[in-house]
Amino acid sequence: MIPSYFFAHGAPSLVLEQHDYTEFLKKFAASTPKPRAIVLFSAHWESREQSISTVDTYSTIYDFSGFQDELYQMTYPAKGDLAISEEIQQLFEKNGIPSVMNPERGLDHGAWAVLKLMFPAADIPVVALSVNRFLSNEQQYQIGKALSSLREKDILIIGSGGIVHNLRMLNWRGGNTPEEWAVDFDNWIQEKLENWDLEALFNYEKLAPYAREAVPTNEHFIPLLLAMGTGDSNRQAKLLHRSYQLGTLSLSCWEFN
């Protein structure tokens, strides 16, 4: 059974940046067996219905503005995998999770920017999944748990988002030095993940220090809970990388086994 992962995707320019986190992502593929397929929840595909991509070949969505021209020339023409999409829908149905198929949507930057660094050849089939910010934290976890059996079939499950993700409080002059409150929140999350403290994590908005600053809106945090849910059988969480950008963006990778 292969692990599943949470990856922070940072700013859209991540794919052009050079720092410790991008080097970590570039080396990731060499450290893990090549998966049969990738199933990815992106914070940038929001839907009130759990949506499952069924495209044949993905278009590239440029869901950002004001960045380097080079970004708008990049593509990630990964193939889909209809059989896996249908299997996912069956798993959701089995667990009482309503879902719909989407034959049109391409890959947003929450998906392609990370995948392009890790698997630049775009030669692994991808099934993209949406997130729903209106569900409870426990429901998010259960969605991930419903897909855990895919890991037994060499399918890599990824949640792409950001644990500390406050765009309104970016420190453009502070370089990569994190705000103290960002580190405090990250440390609290780390302790709860490593101890698989679901009660605390499901109530992080009330219990975690500086939760309102770290998670002003929850769509980027949700992929962490989705990825964690896929590891429910063994309940082992490991922090593989953590660094920061502009004070209030954490760049982290968690492995769930």
PDB file of C-alpha atoms in Angstrom:
ATOM      1  CA  MET A   1       0.000   0.000   0.000  1.00  0.00           C
ATOM      2  CA  ILE A   2       1.575   3.285  -1.082  1.00  0.00           C
ATOM      3  CA  PRO A   3       1.345   6.404   1.109  1.00  0.00           C
ATOM      4  CA  SER A   4      -0.836   9.379   0.304  1.00  0.00           C
ATOM      5  CA  TYR A   5       0.312  12.980   0.615  1.00  0.00           C
ATOM      6  CA  PHE A   6      -0.600  16.561   1.294  1.00  0.00           C
ATOM      7  CA  PHE A   7       1.405  19.122  -0.696  1.00  0.00           C
ATOM      8  CA  ALA A   8       1.276  22.877  -0.358  1.00  0.00           C
ATOM      9  CA  HIS A   9       1.162  24.480  -3.803  1.00  0.00           C
ATOM     10  CA  GLY A  10       2.133  28.020  -2.780  1.00  0.00           C
ATOM     11  CA  ALA A  11       1.778  30.786  -5.343  1.00  0.00           C
ATOM     12  CA  PRO A  12       1.191  30.002  -9.044  1.00  0.00           C
ATOM     13  CA  SER A  13       4.816  30.956  -9.659  1.00  0.00           C
ATOM     14  CA  LEU A  14       5.979  27.956  -7.581  1.00  0.00           C
ATOM     15  CA  VAL A  15       6.785  26.033 -10.731  1.00  0.00           C
ATOM     16  CA  LEU A  16       9.348  28.712 -11.715  1.00  0.00           C
ATOM     17  CA  GLU A  17      10.874  29.219  -8.280  1.00  0.00           C
ATOM     18  CA  GLN A  18      14.110  27.773  -6.947  1.00  0.00           C
ATOM     19  CA  HIS A  19      14.301  27.075  -3.233  1.00  0.00           C
ATOM     20  CA  ASP A  20      14.313  24.181  -0.774  1.00  0.00           C
ATOM     21  CA  TYR A  21      10.687  23.268  -1.359  1.00  0.00           C
ATOM     22  CA  THR A  22      10.867  23.176  -5.142  1.00  0.00           C
ATOM     23  CA  GLU A  23      14.021  21.058  -4.874  1.00  0.00           C
ATOM     24  CA  PHE A  24      12.143  18.719  -2.548  1.00  0.00           C
ATOM     25  CA  LEU A  25       9.300  18.400  -5.062  1.00  0.00           C
ATOM     26  CA  LYS A  26      11.680  17.787  -7.961  1.00  0.00           C
ATOM     27  CA  LYS A  27      13.348  14.942  -6.049  1.00  0.00           C
ATOM     28  CA  PHE A  28      10.072  13.429  -4.858  1.00  0.00           C
ATOM     29  CA  ALA A  29       9.510  11.175  -7.870  1.00  0.00           C
ATOM     30  CA  ALA A  30      12.966   9.651  -7.471  1.00  0.00           C
ATOM     31  CA  SER A  31      12.183   8.727  -3.864  1.00  0.00           C
ATOM     32  CA  THR A  32       8.933   6.874  -4.522  1.00  0.00           C
ATOM     33  CA  PRO A  33       7.829   4.150  -6.960  1.00  0.00           C
ATOM     34  CA  LYS A  34       6.078   5.452 -10.064  1.00  0.00           C
ATOM     35  CA  PRO A  35       2.341   5.273  -9.363  1.00  0.00           C
ATOM     36  CA  ARG A  36      -0.170   3.694 -11.708  1.00  0.00           C
ATOM     37  CA  ALA A  37      -2.252   6.870 -11.527  1.00  0.00           C
ATOM     38  CA  ILE A  38      -2.679  10.046  -9.460  1.00  0.00           C
ATOM     39  CA  VAL A  39      -5.889  11.117  -7.741  1.00  0.00           C
ATOM     40  CA  LEU A  40      -5.675  14.771  -6.728  1.00  0.00           C
ATOM     41  CA  PHE A  41      -7.917  17.068  -4.671  1.00  0.00           C
ATOM     42  CA  SER A  42      -7.148  20.720  -5.477  1.00  0.00           C
ATOM     43  CA  ALA A  43      -8.144  23.653  -3.303  1.00  0.00           C
ATOM     44  CA  HIS A  44      -8.797  25.583  -6.508  1.00  0.00           C
ATOM     45  CA  TRP A  45     -11.572  23.313  -7.728  1.00  0.00           C
ATOM     46  CA  GLU A  46     -14.461  24.205  -5.463  1.00  0.00           C
ATOM     47  CA  SER A  47     -17.879  22.641  -5.922  1.00  0.00           C
ATOM     48  CA  ARG A  48     -20.890  22.061  -3.695  1.00  0.00           C
ATOM     49  CA  GLU A  49     -21.142  18.634  -5.331  1.00  0.00           C
ATOM     50  CA  GLN A  50     -18.244  16.205  -5.073  1.00  0.00           C
ATOM     51  CA  SER A  51     -17.018  16.293  -8.653  1.00  0.00           C
ATOM     52  CA  ILE A  52     -14.877  13.693 -10.387  1.00  0.00           C
ATOM     53  CA  SER A  53     -13.022  14.497 -13.596  1.00  0.00           C
ATOM     54  CA  THR A  54     -13.581  12.236 -16.592  1.00  0.00           C
ATOM     55  CA  VAL A  55     -11.603  14.125 -19.252  1.00  0.00           C
ATOM     56  CA  ASP A  56      -9.498  12.254 -21.783  1.00  0.00           C
ATOM     57  CA  THR A  57      -6.631  14.775 -21.933  1.00  0.00           C
ATOM     58  CA  TYR A  58      -6.464  17.769 -19.597  1.00  0.00           C
ATOM     59  CA  SER A  59      -6.369  21.362 -20.713  1.00  0.00           C
ATOM     60  CA  THR A  60      -4.392  23.779 -18.532  1.00  0.00           C
ATOM     61  CA  ILE A  61      -6.297  26.385 -16.525  1.00  0.00           C
ATOM     62  CA  TYR A  62      -4.517  29.695 -15.833  1.00  0.00           C
ATOM     63  CA  ASP A  63      -6.582  30.676 -12.793  1.00  0.00           C
ATOM     64  CA  PHE A  64      -4.401  33.659 -11.860  1.00  0.00           C
ATOM     65  CA  SER A  65      -3.292  37.008 -13.245  1.00  0.00           C
ATOM     66  CA  GLY A  66      -0.304  39.314 -13.032  1.00  0.00           C
ATOM     67  CA  PHE A  67       2.378  36.629 -13.031  1.00  0.00           C
ATOM     68  CA  GLN A  68       5.311  35.942 -15.367  1.00  0.00           C
ATOM     69  CA  ASP A  69       4.445  35.480 -19.041  1.00  0.00           C
ATOM     70  CA  GLU A  70       6.223  32.134 -18.972  1.00  0.00           C
ATOM     71  CA  LEU A  71       3.537  30.689 -16.698  1.00  0.00           C
ATOM     72  CA  TYR A  72       0.836  31.240 -19.299  1.00  0.00           C
ATOM     73  CA  GLN A  73       2.785  29.170 -21.824  1.00  0.00           C
ATOM     74  CA  MET A  74       3.057  26.143 -19.581  1.00  0.00           C
ATOM     75  CA  THR A  75       0.873  23.098 -20.115  1.00  0.00           C
ATOM     76  CA  TYR A  76       0.398  19.791 -18.344  1.00  0.00           C
ATOM     77  CA  PRO A  77      -1.439  17.547 -20.829  1.00  0.00           C
ATOM     78  CA  ALA A  78      -1.896  14.551 -18.550  1.00  0.00           C
ATOM     79  CA  LYS A  79      -4.376  11.885 -19.543  1.00  0.00           C
ATOM     80  CA  GLY A  80      -7.385  10.971 -17.458  1.00  0.00           C
ATOM     81  CA  ASP A  81      -8.457   7.444 -16.552  1.00  0.00           C
ATOM     82  CA  LEU A  82     -12.172   6.797 -16.903  1.00  0.00           C
ATOM     83  CA  ALA A  83     -12.033   3.402 -15.194  1.00  0.00           C
ATOM     84  CA  ILE A  84     -10.499   4.936 -12.068  1.00  0.00           C
ATOM     85  CA  SER A  85     -12.999   7.815 -12.168  1.00  0.00           C
ATOM     86  CA  GLU A  86     -15.817   5.271 -12.228  1.00  0.00           C
ATOM     87  CA  GLU A  87     -14.214   3.283  -9.414  1.00  0.00           C
ATOM     88  CA  ILE A  88     -14.005   6.468  -7.331  1.00  0.00           C
ATOM     89  CA  GLN A  89     -17.682   7.163  -7.926  1.00  0.00           C
ATOM     90  CA  GLN A  90     -18.528   3.639  -6.810  1.00  0.00           C
ATOM     91  CA  LEU A  91     -16.476   4.074  -3.639  1.00  0.00           C
ATOM     92  CA  PHE A  92     -18.249   7.338  -2.909  1.00  0.00           C
ATOM     93  CA  GLU A  93     -21.644   5.735  -3.516  1.00  0.00           C
ATOM     94  CA  LYS A  94     -20.744   2.819  -1.238  1.00  0.00           C
ATOM     95  CA  ASN A  95     -19.951   5.324   1.535  1.00  0.00           C
ATOM     96  CA  GLY A  96     -23.034   7.490   1.027  1.00  0.00           C
ATOM     97  CA  ILE A  97     -21.166  10.373  -0.601  1.00  0.00           C
ATOM     98  CA  PRO A  98     -23.055  11.924  -3.548  1.00  0.00           C
ATOM     99  CA  SER A  99     -20.852  12.723  -6.547  1.00  0.00           C
ATOM    100  CA  VAL A 100     -21.056  13.832 -10.171  1.00  0.00           C
ATOM    101  CA  MET A 101     -18.821  13.302 -13.174  1.00  0.00           C
ATOM    102  CA  ASN A 102     -17.237  16.294 -14.926  1.00  0.00           C
ATOM    103  CA  PRO A 103     -16.031  15.678 -18.509  1.00  0.00           C
ATOM    104  CA  GLU A 104     -14.769  19.204 -19.201  1.00  0.00           C
ATOM    105  CA  ARG A 105     -12.675  20.830 -16.476  1.00  0.00           C
ATOM    106  CA  GLY A 106      -8.914  21.073 -16.978  1.00  0.00           C
ATOM    107  CA  LEU A 107      -6.197  21.153 -14.341  1.00  0.00           C
ATOM    108  CA  ASP A 108      -5.925  24.341 -12.262  1.00  0.00           C
ATOM    109  CA  HIS A 109      -2.627  25.599 -10.868  1.00  0.00           C
ATOM    110  CA  GLY A 110      -3.230  23.846  -7.559  1.00  0.00           C
ATOM    111  CA  ALA A 111      -2.838  20.636  -9.540  1.00  0.00           C
ATOM    112  CA  TRP A 112      -0.518  21.267 -12.474  1.00  0.00           C
ATOM    113  CA  ALA A 113       2.079  23.451 -10.753  1.00  0.00           C
ATOM    114  CA  VAL A 114       2.839  20.727  -8.203  1.00  0.00           C
ATOM    115  CA  LEU A 115       2.588  17.849 -10.667  1.00  0.00           C
ATOM    116  CA  LYS A 116       4.860  19.572 -13.191  1.00  0.00           C
ATOM    117  CA  LEU A 117       7.625  19.795 -10.590  1.00  0.00           C
ATOM    118  CA  MET A 118       7.238  16.207  -9.423  1.00  0.00           C
ATOM    119  CA  PHE A 119       6.298  14.395 -12.635  1.00  0.00           C
ATOM    120  CA  PRO A 120       7.284  16.761 -15.473  1.00  0.00           C
ATOM    121  CA  ALA A 121       6.710  14.222 -18.251  1.00  0.00           C
ATOM    122  CA  ALA A 122       2.943  14.246 -17.589  1.00  0.00           C
ATOM    123  CA  ASP A 123       2.944  10.535 -18.379  1.00  0.00           C
ATOM    124  CA  ILE A 124       0.882   9.359 -15.385  1.00  0.00           C
ATOM    125  CA  PRO A 125      -2.938   9.383 -15.639  1.00  0.00           C
ATOM    126  CA  VAL A 126      -4.620  11.912 -13.348  1.00  0.00           C
ATOM    127  CA  VAL A 127      -8.108  12.004 -11.862  1.00  0.00           C
ATOM    128  CA  ALA A 128      -8.919  15.441 -10.442  1.00  0.00           C
ATOM    129  CA  LEU A 129     -11.409  15.823  -7.592  1.00  0.00           C
ATOM    130  CA  SER A 130     -13.126  18.925  -6.235  1.00  0.00           C
ATOM    131  CA  VAL A 131     -13.412  20.201  -2.665  1.00  0.00           C
ATOM    132  CA  ASN A 132     -16.513  21.479  -0.888  1.00  0.00           C
ATOM    133  CA  ARG A 133     -15.842  24.138   1.742  1.00  0.00           C
ATOM    134  CA  PHE A 134     -19.353  23.809   3.186  1.00  0.00           C
ATOM    135  CA  LEU A 135     -18.881  20.325   4.634  1.00  0.00           C
ATOM    136  CA  SER A 136     -17.726  19.689   8.191  1.00  0.00           C
ATOM    137  CA  ASN A 137     -14.104  18.797   8.883  1.00  0.00           C
ATOM    138  CA  GLU A 138     -15.199  15.293   9.821  1.00  0.00           C
ATOM    139  CA  GLN A 139     -17.006  14.921   6.491  1.00  0.00           C
ATOM    140  CA  GLN A 140     -13.834  15.959   4.659  1.00  0.00           C
ATOM    141  CA  TYR A 141     -11.908  13.248   6.490  1.00  0.00           C
ATOM    142  CA  GLN A 142     -14.564  10.672   5.634  1.00  0.00           C
ATOM    143  CA  ILE A 143     -14.333  11.547   1.926  1.00  0.00           C
ATOM    144  CA  GLY A 144     -10.624  10.769   2.028  1.00  0.00           C
ATOM    145  CA  LYS A 145     -11.234   7.597   4.028  1.00  0.00           C
ATOM    146  CA  ALA A 146     -13.676   6.369   1.372  1.00  0.00           C
ATOM    147  CA  LEU A 147     -10.822   6.326  -1.152  1.00  0.00           C
ATOM    148  CA  SER A 148      -8.223   4.597   1.012  1.00  0.00           C
ATOM    149  CA  SER A 149      -8.499   1.284  -0.860  1.00  0.00           C
ATOM    150  CA  LEU A 150      -7.071   2.953  -3.981  1.00  0.00           C
ATOM    151  CA  ARG A 151      -3.698   3.016  -2.250  1.00  0.00           C
ATOM    152  CA  GLU A 152      -3.616  -0.791  -2.455  1.00  0.00           C
ATOM    153  CA  LYS A 153      -3.697  -0.465  -6.267  1.00  0.00           C
ATOM    154  CA  ASP A 154      -0.607   1.759  -6.604  1.00  0.00           C
ATOM    155  CA  ILE A 155      -2.723   4.890  -6.990  1.00  0.00           C
ATOM    156  CA  LEU A 156      -1.151   7.999  -5.485  1.00  0.00           C
ATOM    157  CA  ILE A 157      -3.647  10.212  -3.641  1.00  0.00           C
ATOM    158  CA  ILE A 158      -2.700  13.870  -3.189  1.00  0.00           C
ATOM    159  CA  GLY A 159      -4.343  16.772  -1.407  1.00  0.00           C
ATOM    160  CA  SER A 160      -3.037  20.112  -2.748  1.00  0.00           C
ATOM    161  CA  GLY A 161      -3.590  23.248  -0.679  1.00  0.00           C
ATOM    162  CA  GLY A 162      -1.879  25.163   2.115  1.00  0.00           C
ATOM    163  CA  ILE A 163      -1.959  24.790   5.907  1.00  0.00           C
ATOM    164  CA  VAL A 164      -1.075  28.434   6.620  1.00  0.00           C
ATOM    165  CA  HIS A 165      -2.525  30.415   3.732  1.00  0.00           C
ATOM    166  CA  ASN A 166      -3.245  34.087   4.402  1.00  0.00           C
ATOM    167  CA  LEU A 167      -2.889  36.203   1.269  1.00  0.00           C
ATOM    168  CA  ARG A 168      -4.116  39.376   2.970  1.00  0.00           C
ATOM    169  CA  MET A 169      -1.236  39.404   5.458  1.00  0.00           C
ATOM    170  CA  LEU A 170       1.671  38.635   3.126  1.00  0.00           C
ATOM    171  CA  ASN A 171       4.933  40.245   4.219  1.00  0.00           C
ATOM    172  CA  TRP A 172       6.570  41.337   0.980  1.00  0.00           C
ATOM    173  CA  ARG A 173       9.620  42.704   2.798  1.00  0.00           C
ATOM    174  CA  GLY A 174      10.231  39.834   5.187  1.00  0.00           C
ATOM    175  CA  GLY A 175      11.556  37.324   2.697  1.00  0.00           C
ATOM    176  CA  ASN A 176      10.925  33.764   3.779  1.00  0.00           C
ATOM    177  CA  THR A 177      10.937  34.437   7.512  1.00  0.00           C
ATOM    178  CA  PRO A 178       7.585  33.208   8.891  1.00  0.00           C
ATOM    179  CA  GLU A 179       5.372  35.182  11.221  1.00  0.00           C
ATOM    180  CA  GLU A 180       5.467  33.766  14.757  1.00  0.00           C
ATOM    181  CA  TRP A 181       1.750  33.063  14.747  1.00  0.00           C
ATOM    182  CA  ALA A 182       2.118  31.057  11.518  1.00  0.00           C
ATOM    183  CA  VAL A 183       4.731  28.827  13.143  1.00  0.00           C
ATOM    184  CA  ASP A 184       2.594  28.452  16.277  1.00  0.00           C
ATOM    185  CA  PHE A 185      -0.370  27.282  14.210  1.00  0.00           C
ATOM    186  CA  ASP A 186       1.767  24.927  12.125  1.00  0.00           C
ATOM    187  CA  ASN A 187       3.333  23.444  15.267  1.00  0.00           C
ATOM    188  CA  TRP A 188      -0.101  22.821  16.761  1.00  0.00           C
ATOM    189  CA  ILE A 189      -1.273  21.108  13.586  1.00  0.00           C
ATOM    190  CA  GLN A 190       1.903  19.030  13.495  1.00  0.00           C
ATOM    191  CA  GLU A 191       1.392  17.747  17.020  1.00  0.00           C
ATOM    192  CA  LYS A 192      -2.237  16.823  16.358  1.00  0.00           C
ATOM    193  CA  LEU A 193      -1.412  15.101  13.063  1.00  0.00           C
ATOM    194  CA  GLU A 194       1.439  13.077  14.535  1.00  0.00           C
ATOM    195  CA  ASN A 195      -0.841  11.936  17.360  1.00  0.00           C
ATOM    196  CA  TRP A 196      -3.800  11.446  14.981  1.00  0.00           C
ATOM    197  CA  ASP A 197      -5.936  13.592  17.299  1.00  0.00           C
ATOM    198  CA  LEU A 198      -9.072  13.760  15.188  1.00  0.00           C
ATOM    199  CA  GLU A 199     -11.216  15.455  17.829  1.00  0.00           C
ATOM    200  CA  ALA A 200      -8.781  18.362  18.031  1.00  0.00           C
ATOM    201  CA  LEU A 201      -8.269  18.598  14.276  1.00  0.00           C
ATOM    202  CA  PHE A 202     -11.990  18.550  13.559  1.00  0.00           C
ATOM    203  CA  ASN A 203     -12.288  21.514  15.921  1.00  0.00           C
ATOM    204  CA  TYR A 204      -9.096  23.334  14.967  1.00  0.00           C
ATOM    205  CA  GLU A 205     -11.003  26.579  14.299  1.00  0.00           C
ATOM    206  CA  LYS A 206     -11.781  26.837  18.033  1.00  0.00           C
ATOM    207  CA  LEU A 207      -8.782  25.096  19.556  1.00  0.00           C
ATOM    208  CA  ALA A 208      -5.712  25.961  17.484  1.00  0.00           C
ATOM    209  CA  PRO A 209      -3.719  29.126  18.208  1.00  0.00           C
ATOM    210  CA  TYR A 210      -4.171  31.822  15.545  1.00  0.00           C
ATOM    211  CA  ALA A 211      -6.535  29.645  13.510  1.00  0.00           C
ATOM    212  CA  ARG A 212      -8.354  32.673  12.116  1.00  0.00           C
ATOM    213  CA  GLU A 213      -5.115  34.214  10.870  1.00  0.00           C
ATOM    214  CA  ALA A 214      -3.720  30.960   9.471  1.00  0.00           C
ATOM    215  CA  VAL A 215      -6.940  29.770   7.841  1.00  0.00           C
ATOM    216  CA  PRO A 216      -9.026  32.833   6.952  1.00  0.00           C
ATOM    217  CA  THR A 217     -10.916  30.663   4.436  1.00  0.00           C
ATOM    218  CA  ASN A 218     -10.866  26.890   4.621  1.00  0.00           C
ATOM    219  CA  GLU A 219     -10.590  25.726   1.006  1.00  0.00           C
ATOM    220  CA  HIS A 220      -6.796  25.386   1.195  1.00  0.00           C
ATOM    221  CA  PHE A 221      -6.896  23.547   4.530  1.00  0.00           C
ATOM    222  CA  ILE A 222      -9.481  20.976   3.394  1.00  0.00           C
ATOM    223  CA  PRO A 223      -7.040  18.950   1.213  1.00  0.00           C
ATOM    224  CA  LEU A 224      -5.004  18.187   4.350  1.00  0.00           C
ATOM    225  CA  LEU A 225      -8.021  16.515   5.970  1.00  0.00           C
ATOM    226  CA  LEU A 226      -8.874  14.700   2.742  1.00  0.00           C
ATOM    227  CA  ALA A 227      -5.348  13.300   2.435  1.00  0.00           C
ATOM    228  CA  MET A 228      -5.266  12.401   6.119  1.00  0.00           C
ATOM    229  CA  GLY A 229      -8.514  10.472   5.805  1.00  0.00           C
ATOM    230  CA  THR A 230      -6.958   8.153   3.242  1.00  0.00           C
ATOM    231  CA  GLY A 231      -4.528   6.998   5.949  1.00  0.00           C
ATOM    232  CA  ASP A 232      -7.191   6.070   8.498  1.00  0.00           C
ATOM    233  CA  SER A 233      -6.319   2.364   8.588  1.00  0.00           C
ATOM    234  CA  ASN A 234      -2.738   2.817   9.854  1.00  0.00           C
ATOM    235  CA  ARG A 235      -2.937   6.374  11.231  1.00  0.00           C
ATOM    236  CA  GLN A 236       0.688   7.358  10.714  1.00  0.00           C
ATOM    237  CA  ALA A 237       1.531  10.933   9.747  1.00  0.00           C
ATOM    238  CA  LYS A 238       5.026  12.171   8.903  1.00  0.00           C
ATOM    239  CA  LEU A 239       6.176  15.697   8.108  1.00  0.00           C
ATOM    240  CA  LEU A 240       8.560  15.530   5.136  1.00  0.00           C
ATOM    241  CA  HIS A 241       9.128  19.241   4.521  1.00  0.00           C
ATOM    242  CA  ARG A 242       8.139  22.621   5.893  1.00  0.00           C
ATOM    243  CA  SER A 243       9.286  26.086   4.899  1.00  0.00           C
ATOM    244  CA  TYR A 244       7.624  29.457   4.378  1.00  0.00           C
ATOM    245  CA  GLN A 245       7.071  32.218   1.858  1.00  0.00           C
ATOM    246  CA  LEU A 246       6.244  35.870   2.496  1.00  0.00           C
ATOM    247  CA  GLY A 247       5.594  35.260   6.178  1.00  0.00           C
ATOM    248  CA  THR A 248       2.123  33.767   5.909  1.00  0.00           C
ATOM    249  CA  LEU A 249       2.327  30.947   3.363  1.00  0.00           C
ATOM    250  CA  SER A 250       3.590  27.602   4.600  1.00  0.00           C
ATOM    251  CA  LEU A 251       5.118  25.188   2.112  1.00  0.00           C
ATOM    252  CA  SER A 252       4.723  21.765   3.633  1.00  0.00           C
ATOM    253  CA  CYS A 253       4.445  18.121   2.702  1.00  0.00           C
ATOM    254  CA  TRP A 254       2.805  15.483   4.884  1.00  0.00           C
ATOM    255  CA  GLU A 255       2.917  11.747   4.252  1.00  0.00           C
ATOM    256  CA  PHE A 256       0.072   9.527   5.468  1.00  0.00           C
ATOM    257  CA  ASN A 257       0.654   5.817   5.796  1.00  0.00           C
TER     258      ASN A 257
END
